[in-house]
Short mmCIF file of N, CA and C in Angstrom, two decimals:
data_model
loop_
_atom_site.label_atom_id
_atom_site.label_comp_id
_atom_site.label_asym_id
_atom_site.label_seq_id
_atom_site.Cartn_x
_atom_site.Cartn_y
_atom_site.Cartn_z
N UNK A 1 0.80 -1.19 0.00
CA UNK A 1 0.00 0.00 0.00
C UNK A 1 0.86 1.27 0.00
N UNK A 2 1.91 1.27 0.84
CA UNK A 2 2.79 2.43 0.88
C UNK A 2 3.53 2.62 -0.43
N UNK A 3 3.90 1.51 -1.05
CA UNK A 3 4.63 1.62 -2.32
C UNK A 3 3.74 2.20 -3.41
N UNK A 4 2.46 1.85 -3.39
CA UNK A 4 1.53 2.42 -4.38
C UNK A 4 1.33 3.91 -4.13
N UNK A 5 1.27 4.29 -2.85
CA UNK A 5 1.10 5.70 -2.51
C UNK A 5 2.34 6.50 -2.90
N UNK A 6 3.50 5.96 -2.63
CA UNK A 6 4.75 6.62 -3.01
C UNK A 6 4.85 6.72 -4.52
N UNK A 7 4.45 5.66 -5.18
CA UNK A 7 4.45 5.65 -6.64
C UNK A 7 3.51 6.72 -7.19
N UNK A 8 2.33 6.83 -6.60
CA UNK A 8 1.35 7.84 -7.02
C UNK A 8 1.86 9.25 -6.78
N UNK A 9 2.50 9.46 -5.62
CA UNK A 9 3.08 10.77 -5.32
C UNK A 9 4.21 11.11 -6.30
N UNK A 10 4.97 10.10 -6.67
CA UNK A 10 6.05 10.30 -7.64
C UNK A 10 5.51 10.75 -8.99
N UNK A 11 4.41 10.14 -9.41
CA UNK A 11 3.78 10.52 -10.68
C UNK A 11 3.27 11.95 -10.60
N UNK A 12 2.60 12.28 -9.50
CA UNK A 12 2.08 13.65 -9.34
C UNK A 12 3.23 14.66 -9.32
N UNK A 13 4.29 14.34 -8.58
CA UNK A 13 5.44 15.24 -8.51
C UNK A 13 6.06 15.43 -9.89
N UNK A 14 6.19 14.36 -10.66
CA UNK A 14 6.79 14.49 -11.99
C UNK A 14 5.90 15.30 -12.93
N UNK A 15 4.58 15.19 -12.78
CA UNK A 15 3.65 15.99 -13.60
C UNK A 15 3.80 17.47 -13.24
N UNK A 16 3.86 17.77 -11.94
CA UNK A 16 4.01 19.16 -11.50
C UNK A 16 5.33 19.74 -12.00
N UNK A 17 6.41 18.99 -11.86
CA UNK A 17 7.72 19.46 -12.33
C UNK A 17 7.71 19.65 -13.84
N UNK A 18 7.13 18.73 -14.57
CA UNK A 18 7.07 18.84 -16.04
C UNK A 18 6.26 20.07 -16.45
N UNK A 19 5.15 20.31 -15.76
CA UNK A 19 4.32 21.47 -16.07
C UNK A 19 5.09 22.77 -15.85
N UNK A 20 5.74 22.89 -14.70
CA UNK A 20 6.47 24.12 -14.39
C UNK A 20 7.69 24.30 -15.29
N UNK A 21 8.33 23.21 -15.66
CA UNK A 21 9.47 23.29 -16.58
C UNK A 21 9.01 23.77 -17.95
N UNK A 22 7.92 23.23 -18.43
CA UNK A 22 7.38 23.66 -19.73
C UNK A 22 6.96 25.12 -19.69
N UNK A 23 6.30 25.52 -18.62
CA UNK A 23 5.86 26.91 -18.48
C UNK A 23 7.06 27.85 -18.43
N UNK A 24 8.10 27.48 -17.67
CA UNK A 24 9.31 28.30 -17.58
C UNK A 24 9.98 28.40 -18.95
N UNK A 25 10.10 27.29 -19.65
CA UNK A 25 10.73 27.28 -20.98
C UNK A 25 9.96 28.16 -21.95
N UNK A 26 8.65 28.05 -21.92
CA UNK A 26 7.80 28.85 -22.81
C UNK A 26 8.00 30.34 -22.53
N UNK A 27 7.92 30.73 -21.26
CA UNK A 27 8.10 32.14 -20.89
C UNK A 27 9.50 32.63 -21.21
N UNK A 28 10.48 31.77 -21.03
CA UNK A 28 11.86 32.13 -21.35
C UNK A 28 12.03 32.41 -22.84
N UNK A 29 11.44 31.58 -23.68
CA UNK A 29 11.52 31.78 -25.13
C UNK A 29 10.80 33.06 -25.56
N UNK A 30 9.69 33.36 -24.92
CA UNK A 30 8.96 34.60 -25.23
C UNK A 30 9.87 35.79 -24.93
N UNK A 31 10.56 35.75 -23.80
CA UNK A 31 11.45 36.85 -23.42
C UNK A 31 12.62 36.96 -24.39
N UNK A 32 13.15 35.82 -24.85
CA UNK A 32 14.23 35.86 -25.84
C UNK A 32 13.75 36.52 -27.12
N UNK A 33 12.53 36.21 -27.52
CA UNK A 33 11.97 36.82 -28.72
C UNK A 33 11.85 38.32 -28.57
N UNK A 34 11.41 38.76 -27.42
CA UNK A 34 11.30 40.20 -27.20
C UNK A 34 12.67 40.85 -27.20
N UNK A 35 13.68 40.12 -26.73
CA UNK A 35 15.05 40.64 -26.78
C UNK A 35 15.50 40.85 -28.22
N UNK A 36 15.05 39.98 -29.13
CA UNK A 36 15.35 40.19 -30.55
C UNK A 36 14.77 41.52 -31.03
N UNK A 37 13.55 41.81 -30.61
CA UNK A 37 12.92 43.07 -31.02
C UNK A 37 13.61 44.27 -30.38
N UNK A 38 14.01 44.14 -29.13
CA UNK A 38 14.74 45.23 -28.48
C UNK A 38 16.03 45.49 -29.24
N UNK A 39 16.73 44.42 -29.60
CA UNK A 39 17.96 44.54 -30.38
C UNK A 39 17.70 45.22 -31.72
N UNK A 40 16.62 44.86 -32.38
CA UNK A 40 16.27 45.48 -33.66
C UNK A 40 16.00 46.97 -33.49
N UNK A 41 15.30 47.33 -32.42
CA UNK A 41 15.03 48.76 -32.16
C UNK A 41 16.33 49.52 -31.90
N UNK A 42 17.20 48.95 -31.09
CA UNK A 42 18.49 49.60 -30.80
C UNK A 42 19.25 49.84 -32.10
N UNK A 43 19.32 48.81 -32.92
CA UNK A 43 20.05 48.94 -34.19
C UNK A 43 19.41 49.97 -35.10
N UNK A 44 18.08 49.99 -35.16
CA UNK A 44 17.39 50.96 -36.02
C UNK A 44 17.68 52.39 -35.57
N UNK A 45 17.48 52.65 -34.28
CA UNK A 45 17.71 54.01 -33.79
C UNK A 45 19.17 54.41 -33.95
N UNK A 46 20.08 53.48 -33.69
CA UNK A 46 21.50 53.76 -33.84
C UNK A 46 21.85 54.06 -35.30
N UNK A 47 21.34 53.26 -36.22
CA UNK A 47 21.60 53.48 -37.65
C UNK A 47 21.05 54.82 -38.10
N UNK A 48 19.89 55.18 -37.59
CA UNK A 48 19.26 56.45 -37.96
C UNK A 48 20.05 57.63 -37.41
N UNK A 49 20.45 57.54 -36.15
CA UNK A 49 21.24 58.61 -35.53
C UNK A 49 22.56 58.80 -36.27
N UNK A 50 23.17 57.71 -36.73
CA UNK A 50 24.44 57.80 -37.45
C UNK A 50 24.31 58.47 -38.81
N UNK A 51 23.10 58.68 -39.28
CA UNK A 51 22.88 59.34 -40.57
C UNK A 51 22.81 60.86 -40.44
N UNK A 52 22.91 61.35 -39.22
CA UNK A 52 22.76 62.79 -38.99
C UNK A 52 24.07 63.36 -38.46
N UNK A 53 24.42 64.53 -38.99
CA UNK A 53 25.61 65.24 -38.53
C UNK A 53 25.27 66.73 -38.47
N UNK A 54 25.52 67.34 -37.34
CA UNK A 54 25.25 68.78 -37.15
C UNK A 54 23.83 69.17 -37.53
N UNK A 55 22.87 68.35 -37.16
CA UNK A 55 21.47 68.68 -37.40
C UNK A 55 20.97 68.47 -38.81
N UNK A 56 21.78 67.86 -39.66
CA UNK A 56 21.38 67.60 -41.05
C UNK A 56 21.64 66.15 -41.42
N UNK A 57 20.83 65.65 -42.35
CA UNK A 57 21.03 64.29 -42.85
C UNK A 57 22.26 64.29 -43.75
N UNK A 58 23.14 63.32 -43.52
CA UNK A 58 24.34 63.20 -44.35
C UNK A 58 23.95 62.88 -45.78
N UNK A 59 24.67 63.41 -46.73
CA UNK A 59 24.33 63.24 -48.15
C UNK A 59 25.26 62.28 -48.89
N UNK A 60 26.30 61.78 -48.22
CA UNK A 60 27.27 60.94 -48.93
C UNK A 60 26.71 59.54 -49.20
N UNK A 61 27.24 58.94 -50.25
CA UNK A 61 26.78 57.63 -50.72
C UNK A 61 27.06 56.53 -49.69
N UNK A 62 28.21 56.62 -49.02
CA UNK A 62 28.59 55.59 -48.05
C UNK A 62 27.58 55.52 -46.90
N UNK A 63 27.17 56.65 -46.39
CA UNK A 63 26.19 56.68 -45.30
C UNK A 63 24.89 56.01 -45.74
N UNK A 64 24.46 56.32 -46.95
CA UNK A 64 23.23 55.73 -47.47
C UNK A 64 23.37 54.21 -47.59
N UNK A 65 24.51 53.74 -48.11
CA UNK A 65 24.74 52.30 -48.26
C UNK A 65 24.76 51.59 -46.91
N UNK A 66 25.40 52.21 -45.93
CA UNK A 66 25.45 51.62 -44.58
C UNK A 66 24.05 51.57 -43.99
N UNK A 67 23.28 52.63 -44.19
CA UNK A 67 21.91 52.68 -43.67
C UNK A 67 21.05 51.57 -44.29
N UNK A 68 21.14 51.41 -45.59
CA UNK A 68 20.38 50.36 -46.28
C UNK A 68 20.80 48.98 -45.77
N UNK A 69 22.10 48.78 -45.62
CA UNK A 69 22.62 47.51 -45.12
C UNK A 69 22.08 47.22 -43.71
N UNK A 70 22.06 48.23 -42.86
CA UNK A 70 21.51 48.06 -41.51
C UNK A 70 20.02 47.74 -41.54
N UNK A 71 19.28 48.42 -42.41
CA UNK A 71 17.84 48.14 -42.52
C UNK A 71 17.62 46.68 -42.91
N UNK A 72 18.45 46.16 -43.80
CA UNK A 72 18.32 44.75 -44.21
C UNK A 72 18.60 43.81 -43.04
N UNK A 73 19.62 44.11 -42.25
CA UNK A 73 19.95 43.27 -41.09
C UNK A 73 18.86 43.35 -40.02
N UNK A 74 18.33 44.53 -39.82
CA UNK A 74 17.25 44.71 -38.86
C UNK A 74 16.03 43.91 -39.30
N UNK A 75 15.75 43.95 -40.58
CA UNK A 75 14.62 43.19 -41.14
C UNK A 75 14.83 41.69 -40.88
N UNK A 76 16.06 41.20 -41.07
CA UNK A 76 16.35 39.78 -40.82
C UNK A 76 16.15 39.43 -39.34
N UNK A 77 16.55 40.33 -38.46
CA UNK A 77 16.37 40.09 -37.02
C UNK A 77 14.90 39.97 -36.67
N UNK A 78 14.09 40.87 -37.21
CA UNK A 78 12.65 40.81 -36.93
C UNK A 78 12.03 39.57 -37.56
N UNK A 79 12.53 39.17 -38.72
CA UNK A 79 12.04 37.93 -39.35
C UNK A 79 12.37 36.71 -38.49
N UNK A 80 13.51 36.74 -37.78
CA UNK A 80 13.83 35.66 -36.83
C UNK A 80 12.75 35.59 -35.75
N UNK A 81 12.37 36.75 -35.26
CA UNK A 81 11.30 36.83 -34.27
C UNK A 81 10.00 36.26 -34.83
N UNK A 82 9.67 36.68 -36.04
CA UNK A 82 8.42 36.24 -36.66
C UNK A 82 8.43 34.75 -36.98
N UNK A 83 9.61 34.18 -37.22
CA UNK A 83 9.74 32.77 -37.56
C UNK A 83 9.79 31.85 -36.36
N UNK A 84 9.80 32.40 -35.18
CA UNK A 84 9.90 31.60 -33.96
C UNK A 84 8.63 30.79 -33.72
N UNK A 85 8.80 29.62 -33.13
CA UNK A 85 7.64 28.80 -32.80
C UNK A 85 6.81 29.43 -31.68
N UNK A 86 7.39 30.40 -30.99
CA UNK A 86 6.67 31.09 -29.92
C UNK A 86 6.10 32.42 -30.39
N UNK A 87 6.15 32.61 -31.69
CA UNK A 87 5.73 33.87 -32.30
C UNK A 87 4.31 34.27 -31.96
N UNK A 88 3.37 33.33 -32.00
CA UNK A 88 1.96 33.70 -31.82
C UNK A 88 1.72 34.37 -30.47
N UNK A 89 2.34 33.88 -29.42
CA UNK A 89 2.18 34.50 -28.10
C UNK A 89 2.84 35.88 -28.08
N UNK A 90 4.02 36.00 -28.65
CA UNK A 90 4.71 37.29 -28.70
C UNK A 90 3.95 38.26 -29.58
N UNK A 91 3.39 37.75 -30.67
CA UNK A 91 2.66 38.61 -31.61
C UNK A 91 1.47 39.28 -30.94
N UNK A 92 0.79 38.55 -30.08
CA UNK A 92 -0.35 39.15 -29.39
C UNK A 92 0.07 40.40 -28.63
N UNK A 93 1.29 40.39 -28.12
CA UNK A 93 1.77 41.50 -27.32
C UNK A 93 2.40 42.61 -28.17
N UNK A 94 3.00 42.25 -29.31
CA UNK A 94 3.69 43.23 -30.15
C UNK A 94 3.36 42.95 -31.62
N UNK A 95 2.16 43.31 -32.07
CA UNK A 95 1.75 43.01 -33.44
C UNK A 95 2.44 43.87 -34.51
N UNK A 96 3.08 44.95 -34.10
CA UNK A 96 3.74 45.84 -35.07
C UNK A 96 4.89 45.18 -35.81
N UNK A 97 5.44 44.11 -35.27
CA UNK A 97 6.63 43.49 -35.86
C UNK A 97 6.43 43.10 -37.32
N UNK A 98 5.30 42.50 -37.66
CA UNK A 98 5.09 42.09 -39.05
C UNK A 98 4.89 43.30 -39.96
N UNK A 99 4.27 44.34 -39.45
CA UNK A 99 4.09 45.56 -40.24
C UNK A 99 5.43 46.24 -40.48
N UNK A 100 6.31 46.19 -39.48
CA UNK A 100 7.64 46.79 -39.61
C UNK A 100 8.41 46.13 -40.75
N UNK A 101 8.32 44.80 -40.87
CA UNK A 101 9.03 44.10 -41.95
C UNK A 101 8.54 44.59 -43.31
N UNK A 102 7.24 44.72 -43.47
CA UNK A 102 6.69 45.23 -44.73
C UNK A 102 7.17 46.64 -45.00
N UNK A 103 7.15 47.48 -43.96
CA UNK A 103 7.60 48.86 -44.13
C UNK A 103 9.09 48.91 -44.47
N UNK A 104 9.89 48.06 -43.84
CA UNK A 104 11.32 48.02 -44.15
C UNK A 104 11.55 47.60 -45.60
N UNK A 105 10.76 46.65 -46.09
CA UNK A 105 10.86 46.26 -47.50
C UNK A 105 10.62 47.47 -48.40
N UNK A 106 9.58 48.24 -48.09
CA UNK A 106 9.28 49.43 -48.89
C UNK A 106 10.41 50.45 -48.81
N UNK A 107 10.90 50.68 -47.60
CA UNK A 107 11.95 51.68 -47.43
C UNK A 107 13.25 51.25 -48.12
N UNK A 108 13.61 49.99 -48.00
CA UNK A 108 14.83 49.50 -48.67
C UNK A 108 14.69 49.68 -50.18
N UNK A 109 13.57 49.26 -50.73
CA UNK A 109 13.34 49.43 -52.18
C UNK A 109 13.42 50.90 -52.56
N UNK A 110 12.76 51.73 -51.80
CA UNK A 110 12.73 53.17 -52.08
C UNK A 110 14.14 53.75 -52.11
N UNK A 111 14.97 53.37 -51.13
CA UNK A 111 16.34 53.89 -51.09
C UNK A 111 17.22 53.33 -52.20
N UNK A 112 17.00 52.08 -52.56
CA UNK A 112 17.83 51.46 -53.59
C UNK A 112 17.42 51.88 -55.00
N UNK A 113 16.13 52.06 -55.24
CA UNK A 113 15.65 52.26 -56.62
C UNK A 113 15.13 53.66 -56.92
N UNK A 114 14.64 54.38 -55.93
CA UNK A 114 13.94 55.63 -56.21
C UNK A 114 14.71 56.86 -55.74
N UNK A 115 14.96 56.92 -54.45
CA UNK A 115 15.52 58.12 -53.84
C UNK A 115 17.03 58.22 -54.06
N UNK A 116 17.47 59.37 -54.57
CA UNK A 116 18.89 59.59 -54.80
C UNK A 116 19.62 59.83 -53.48
N UNK A 117 19.05 60.67 -52.63
CA UNK A 117 19.66 61.00 -51.34
C UNK A 117 19.01 60.19 -50.23
N UNK A 118 19.72 60.09 -49.13
CA UNK A 118 19.20 59.41 -47.96
C UNK A 118 18.03 60.21 -47.39
N UNK A 119 16.98 59.52 -47.00
CA UNK A 119 15.82 60.15 -46.37
C UNK A 119 15.37 59.26 -45.22
N UNK A 120 14.96 59.88 -44.13
CA UNK A 120 14.49 59.14 -42.96
C UNK A 120 12.98 59.10 -43.01
N UNK A 121 12.45 57.90 -43.15
CA UNK A 121 11.02 57.74 -43.39
C UNK A 121 10.20 57.83 -42.10
N UNK A 122 9.23 58.72 -42.12
CA UNK A 122 8.39 58.98 -40.95
C UNK A 122 7.59 57.74 -40.53
N UNK A 123 7.06 57.01 -41.47
CA UNK A 123 6.24 55.82 -41.16
C UNK A 123 7.08 54.74 -40.49
N UNK A 124 8.29 54.51 -40.98
CA UNK A 124 9.17 53.51 -40.37
C UNK A 124 9.48 53.90 -38.93
N UNK A 125 9.79 55.16 -38.74
CA UNK A 125 10.12 55.65 -37.40
C UNK A 125 8.90 55.54 -36.48
N UNK A 126 7.74 55.84 -36.99
CA UNK A 126 6.50 55.72 -36.21
C UNK A 126 6.27 54.28 -35.76
N UNK A 127 6.48 53.32 -36.67
CA UNK A 127 6.28 51.91 -36.31
C UNK A 127 7.31 51.44 -35.27
N UNK A 128 8.57 51.86 -35.44
CA UNK A 128 9.58 51.49 -34.45
C UNK A 128 9.28 52.14 -33.10
N UNK A 129 8.75 53.36 -33.13
CA UNK A 129 8.38 54.03 -31.88
C UNK A 129 7.26 53.28 -31.16
N UNK A 130 6.28 52.79 -31.90
CA UNK A 130 5.20 52.00 -31.29
C UNK A 130 5.76 50.71 -30.68
N UNK A 131 6.65 50.06 -31.42
CA UNK A 131 7.25 48.83 -30.92
C UNK A 131 8.07 49.13 -29.66
N UNK A 132 8.83 50.22 -29.71
CA UNK A 132 9.63 50.65 -28.56
C UNK A 132 8.74 50.84 -27.32
N UNK A 133 7.64 51.55 -27.48
CA UNK A 133 6.74 51.81 -26.36
C UNK A 133 6.17 50.51 -25.78
N UNK A 134 5.80 49.58 -26.64
CA UNK A 134 5.26 48.31 -26.14
C UNK A 134 6.33 47.50 -25.42
N UNK A 135 7.55 47.52 -25.95
CA UNK A 135 8.64 46.81 -25.29
C UNK A 135 8.95 47.45 -23.94
N UNK A 136 8.90 48.76 -23.86
CA UNK A 136 9.14 49.47 -22.60
C UNK A 136 8.07 49.08 -21.58
N UNK A 137 6.84 48.95 -22.03
CA UNK A 137 5.73 48.61 -21.12
C UNK A 137 5.89 47.21 -20.52
N UNK A 138 6.56 46.33 -21.24
CA UNK A 138 6.72 44.95 -20.77
C UNK A 138 7.73 44.86 -19.64
N UNK A 139 8.64 45.82 -19.53
CA UNK A 139 9.65 45.87 -18.47
C UNK A 139 10.28 44.50 -18.22
N UNK A 140 10.95 44.01 -19.19
CA UNK A 140 11.56 42.68 -19.09
C UNK A 140 12.78 42.73 -18.17
N UNK A 141 12.69 42.09 -17.02
CA UNK A 141 13.80 42.10 -16.07
C UNK A 141 15.05 41.50 -16.67
N UNK A 142 14.89 40.45 -17.45
CA UNK A 142 16.02 39.77 -18.05
C UNK A 142 16.71 40.63 -19.10
N UNK A 143 16.03 41.63 -19.59
CA UNK A 143 16.57 42.47 -20.65
C UNK A 143 16.85 43.88 -20.17
N UNK A 144 17.09 44.04 -18.88
CA UNK A 144 17.27 45.37 -18.29
C UNK A 144 18.39 46.16 -18.99
N UNK A 145 19.53 45.52 -19.25
CA UNK A 145 20.63 46.21 -19.92
C UNK A 145 20.26 46.61 -21.34
N UNK A 146 19.57 45.70 -22.04
CA UNK A 146 19.08 46.00 -23.39
C UNK A 146 18.17 47.22 -23.36
N UNK A 147 17.24 47.24 -22.41
CA UNK A 147 16.28 48.34 -22.33
C UNK A 147 16.98 49.65 -21.98
N UNK A 148 17.98 49.59 -21.11
CA UNK A 148 18.74 50.78 -20.75
C UNK A 148 19.46 51.33 -21.99
N UNK A 149 20.07 50.44 -22.76
CA UNK A 149 20.73 50.84 -24.00
C UNK A 149 19.72 51.41 -24.99
N UNK A 150 18.57 50.77 -25.09
CA UNK A 150 17.51 51.24 -25.99
C UNK A 150 17.04 52.63 -25.58
N UNK A 151 16.85 52.87 -24.29
CA UNK A 151 16.44 54.19 -23.82
C UNK A 151 17.48 55.25 -24.18
N UNK A 152 18.75 54.90 -24.04
CA UNK A 152 19.82 55.85 -24.36
C UNK A 152 19.84 56.23 -25.83
N UNK A 153 19.75 55.23 -26.70
CA UNK A 153 19.80 55.51 -28.13
C UNK A 153 18.51 56.20 -28.58
N UNK A 154 17.39 55.87 -27.96
CA UNK A 154 16.12 56.53 -28.29
C UNK A 154 16.19 58.01 -27.91
N UNK A 155 16.80 58.31 -26.79
CA UNK A 155 16.97 59.70 -26.36
C UNK A 155 17.85 60.47 -27.35
N UNK A 156 18.96 59.86 -27.77
CA UNK A 156 19.83 60.49 -28.78
C UNK A 156 19.08 60.68 -30.09
N UNK A 157 18.28 59.70 -30.45
CA UNK A 157 17.46 59.78 -31.66
C UNK A 157 16.51 60.97 -31.58
N UNK A 158 15.80 61.08 -30.47
CA UNK A 158 14.85 62.19 -30.30
C UNK A 158 15.55 63.54 -30.42
N UNK A 159 16.75 63.65 -29.84
CA UNK A 159 17.49 64.92 -29.88
C UNK A 159 17.98 65.24 -31.28
N UNK A 160 18.48 64.24 -32.00
CA UNK A 160 19.09 64.49 -33.32
C UNK A 160 18.09 64.50 -34.46
N UNK A 161 17.10 63.64 -34.42
CA UNK A 161 16.18 63.48 -35.55
C UNK A 161 14.90 64.27 -35.34
N UNK A 162 14.21 63.97 -34.28
CA UNK A 162 12.91 64.59 -34.04
C UNK A 162 13.06 66.09 -33.80
N UNK A 163 14.00 66.48 -32.95
CA UNK A 163 14.19 67.90 -32.63
C UNK A 163 14.56 68.72 -33.86
N UNK A 164 15.26 68.12 -34.81
CA UNK A 164 15.67 68.83 -36.03
C UNK A 164 14.69 68.65 -37.18
N UNK A 165 13.57 67.97 -36.91
CA UNK A 165 12.52 67.75 -37.92
C UNK A 165 13.09 67.20 -39.23
N UNK A 166 13.81 66.08 -39.12
CA UNK A 166 14.49 65.50 -40.28
C UNK A 166 13.74 64.34 -40.91
N UNK A 167 12.48 64.18 -40.59
CA UNK A 167 11.73 63.04 -41.11
C UNK A 167 11.21 63.30 -42.51
N UNK A 168 11.36 62.27 -43.35
CA UNK A 168 10.85 62.32 -44.72
C UNK A 168 9.49 61.63 -44.71
N UNK A 169 8.51 62.25 -45.33
CA UNK A 169 7.18 61.65 -45.34
C UNK A 169 6.19 62.52 -44.60
N UNK A 170 6.62 63.71 -44.19
CA UNK A 170 5.69 64.63 -43.54
C UNK A 170 4.82 65.28 -44.61
N UNK A 171 4.02 66.23 -44.24
CA UNK A 171 3.07 66.85 -45.17
C UNK A 171 3.75 67.46 -46.39
N UNK A 172 4.95 67.99 -46.22
CA UNK A 172 5.60 68.61 -47.37
C UNK A 172 6.48 67.65 -48.16
N UNK A 173 6.68 66.45 -47.66
CA UNK A 173 7.49 65.46 -48.37
C UNK A 173 6.63 64.24 -48.68
N UNK A 174 7.06 63.45 -49.64
CA UNK A 174 6.35 62.19 -49.89
C UNK A 174 7.35 61.06 -49.88
N UNK A 175 6.97 59.96 -49.27
CA UNK A 175 7.83 58.78 -49.18
C UNK A 175 6.94 57.57 -49.07
N UNK A 176 7.52 56.37 -49.17
CA UNK A 176 6.70 55.15 -49.09
C UNK A 176 6.02 55.01 -47.75
#
């Protein structure tokens, strides 16, 4: 009788441990996915800030090529997030990610095929800002350093880009 009871308790204990392990793994993967998005935001804001010098958008070809290259890498990072098996849960919390990929495709095409000079697209920045705000609201403890870095680069972005009104796609400009 005692052996059956011990056996039953062992089964219950293993079920409880398996449940909590699966739940921990699931939540851990969700947080890793959000870290991918935080990384993408950091890279986007950093790439954008690097396009500005003395309150003006740089006009040289190298800056434009580096910016396009960064946009492509950022797009790949977000696609990693979207391709994750835990994507559906993360998507519920940050749905802008798939829209950002589409917008990045438009912006990359626009810079490669249409626009001669570098332009900072207002819609892309708006989408990254929405994603940034949602990521900030999540307050991921595991990503505290990432979030601190993101806040720093976002602050520099606001000072260099927003304060100097350097966005392309406003009422007087047209962009994708």
